[in-house]
Short mmCIF file of C-alpha atoms in Angstrom, two decimals:
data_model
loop_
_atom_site.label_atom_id
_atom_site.label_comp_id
_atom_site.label_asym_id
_atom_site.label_seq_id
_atom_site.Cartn_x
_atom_site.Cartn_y
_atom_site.Cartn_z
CA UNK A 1 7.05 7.55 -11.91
CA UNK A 2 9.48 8.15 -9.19
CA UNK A 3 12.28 5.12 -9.38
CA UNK A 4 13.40 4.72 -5.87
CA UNK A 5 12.71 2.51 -3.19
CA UNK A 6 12.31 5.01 -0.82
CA UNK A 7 8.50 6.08 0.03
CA UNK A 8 8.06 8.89 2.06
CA UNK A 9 5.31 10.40 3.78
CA UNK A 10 4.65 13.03 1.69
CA UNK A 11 4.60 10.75 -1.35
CA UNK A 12 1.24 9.63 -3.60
CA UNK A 13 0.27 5.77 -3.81
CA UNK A 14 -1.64 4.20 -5.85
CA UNK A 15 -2.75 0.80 -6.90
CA UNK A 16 -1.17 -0.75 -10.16
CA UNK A 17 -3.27 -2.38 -12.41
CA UNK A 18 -3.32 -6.03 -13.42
CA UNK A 19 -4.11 -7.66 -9.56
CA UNK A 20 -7.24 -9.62 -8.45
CA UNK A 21 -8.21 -9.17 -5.11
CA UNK A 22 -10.95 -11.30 -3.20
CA UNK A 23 -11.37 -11.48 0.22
CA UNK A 24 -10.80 -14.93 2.32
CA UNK A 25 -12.41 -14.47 5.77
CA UNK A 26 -10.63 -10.94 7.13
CA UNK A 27 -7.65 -11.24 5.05
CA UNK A 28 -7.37 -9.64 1.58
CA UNK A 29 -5.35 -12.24 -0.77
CA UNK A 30 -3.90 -10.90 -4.51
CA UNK A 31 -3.23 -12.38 -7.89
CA UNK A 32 -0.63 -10.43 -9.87
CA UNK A 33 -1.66 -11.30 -13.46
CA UNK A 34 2.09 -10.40 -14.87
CA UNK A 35 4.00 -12.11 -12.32
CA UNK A 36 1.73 -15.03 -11.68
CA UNK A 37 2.49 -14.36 -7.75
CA UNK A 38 -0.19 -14.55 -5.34
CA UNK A 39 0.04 -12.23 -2.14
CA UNK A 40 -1.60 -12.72 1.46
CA UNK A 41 -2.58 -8.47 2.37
CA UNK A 42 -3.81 -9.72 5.67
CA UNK A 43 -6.40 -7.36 7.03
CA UNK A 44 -4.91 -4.02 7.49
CA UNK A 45 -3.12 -4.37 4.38
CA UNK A 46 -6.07 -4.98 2.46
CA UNK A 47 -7.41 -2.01 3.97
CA UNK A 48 -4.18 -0.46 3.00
CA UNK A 49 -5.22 -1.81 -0.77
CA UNK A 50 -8.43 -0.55 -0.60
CA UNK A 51 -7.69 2.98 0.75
CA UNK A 52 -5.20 3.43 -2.41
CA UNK A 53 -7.86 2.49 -5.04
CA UNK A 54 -7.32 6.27 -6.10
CA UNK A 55 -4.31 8.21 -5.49
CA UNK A 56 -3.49 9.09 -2.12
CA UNK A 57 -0.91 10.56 0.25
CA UNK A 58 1.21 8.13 2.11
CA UNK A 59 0.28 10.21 6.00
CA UNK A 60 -3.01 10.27 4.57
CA UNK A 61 -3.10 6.24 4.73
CA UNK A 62 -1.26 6.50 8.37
CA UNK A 63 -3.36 8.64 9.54
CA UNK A 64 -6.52 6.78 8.36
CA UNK A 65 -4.72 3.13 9.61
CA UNK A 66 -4.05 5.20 13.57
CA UNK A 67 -7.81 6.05 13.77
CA UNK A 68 -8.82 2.44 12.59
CA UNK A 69 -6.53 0.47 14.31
CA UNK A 70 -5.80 2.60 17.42
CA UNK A 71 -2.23 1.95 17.12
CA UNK A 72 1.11 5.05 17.77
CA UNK A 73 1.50 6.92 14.95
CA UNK A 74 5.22 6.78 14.58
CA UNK A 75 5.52 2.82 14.73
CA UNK A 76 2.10 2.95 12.54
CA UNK A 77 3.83 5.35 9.73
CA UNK A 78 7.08 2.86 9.66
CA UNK A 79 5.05 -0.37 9.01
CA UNK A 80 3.03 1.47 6.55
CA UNK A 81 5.73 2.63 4.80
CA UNK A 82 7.47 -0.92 4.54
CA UNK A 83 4.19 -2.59 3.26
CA UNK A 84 4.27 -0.05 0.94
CA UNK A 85 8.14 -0.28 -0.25
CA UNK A 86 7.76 -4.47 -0.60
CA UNK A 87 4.63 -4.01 -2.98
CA UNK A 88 6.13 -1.15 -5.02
CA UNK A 89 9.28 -3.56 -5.55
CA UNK A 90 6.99 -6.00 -6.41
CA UNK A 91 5.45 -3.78 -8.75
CA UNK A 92 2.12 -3.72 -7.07
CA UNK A 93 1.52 -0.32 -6.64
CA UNK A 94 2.96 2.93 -8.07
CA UNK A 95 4.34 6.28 -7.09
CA UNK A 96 2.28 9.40 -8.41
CA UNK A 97 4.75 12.45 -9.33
CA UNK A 98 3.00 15.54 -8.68
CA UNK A 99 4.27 18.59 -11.06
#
């Protein structure tokens, strides 16, 4: 695993293990089991969530969230990127290193 907390686009995501996810109404909501912390996703980051269930590129995921949510690619790659950072700090998800 790559320790910084700078994601980039051409970076791999994944989800960490150890979270319960259930859905209330639109929203996605998460129960780290090792922190105890629960975590409101909201709706495109639960799609977020659920597009990293495997490992996948970080423009991959923007791409997939600009089609979706018909939103500029630029502003769409910089929020994705910041969801991203806060749950990697937060040890939610986790960086793949590719050799």
């Amino acid at each position: 695993m790559i320790k910084s907390d700078q994601i980039l686009p051409k970076h791999i995501v994944t989800q960490s293990e150890g979270n319960i996810v259930s859905d209330m109404g639109n929203d996605k909501v998460m129960l780290n089991i090792e922190n105890g912390k629960y975590y409101n996703l909201g709706e495109i980051g639960g799609d977020i969530w659920e597009s990293i269930s495997k490992p996948t590129q970080v423009n991959e995921l923007v791409n997939h969230i600009v089609k979706k949510y018909d939103v500029q690619t630029d502003k769409c790659e910089e929020e994705v990127i910041s969801f991203l950072e806060n749950m990697y700090q937060e040890n939610l998800i986790e960086l793949v290193v590719e050799d």
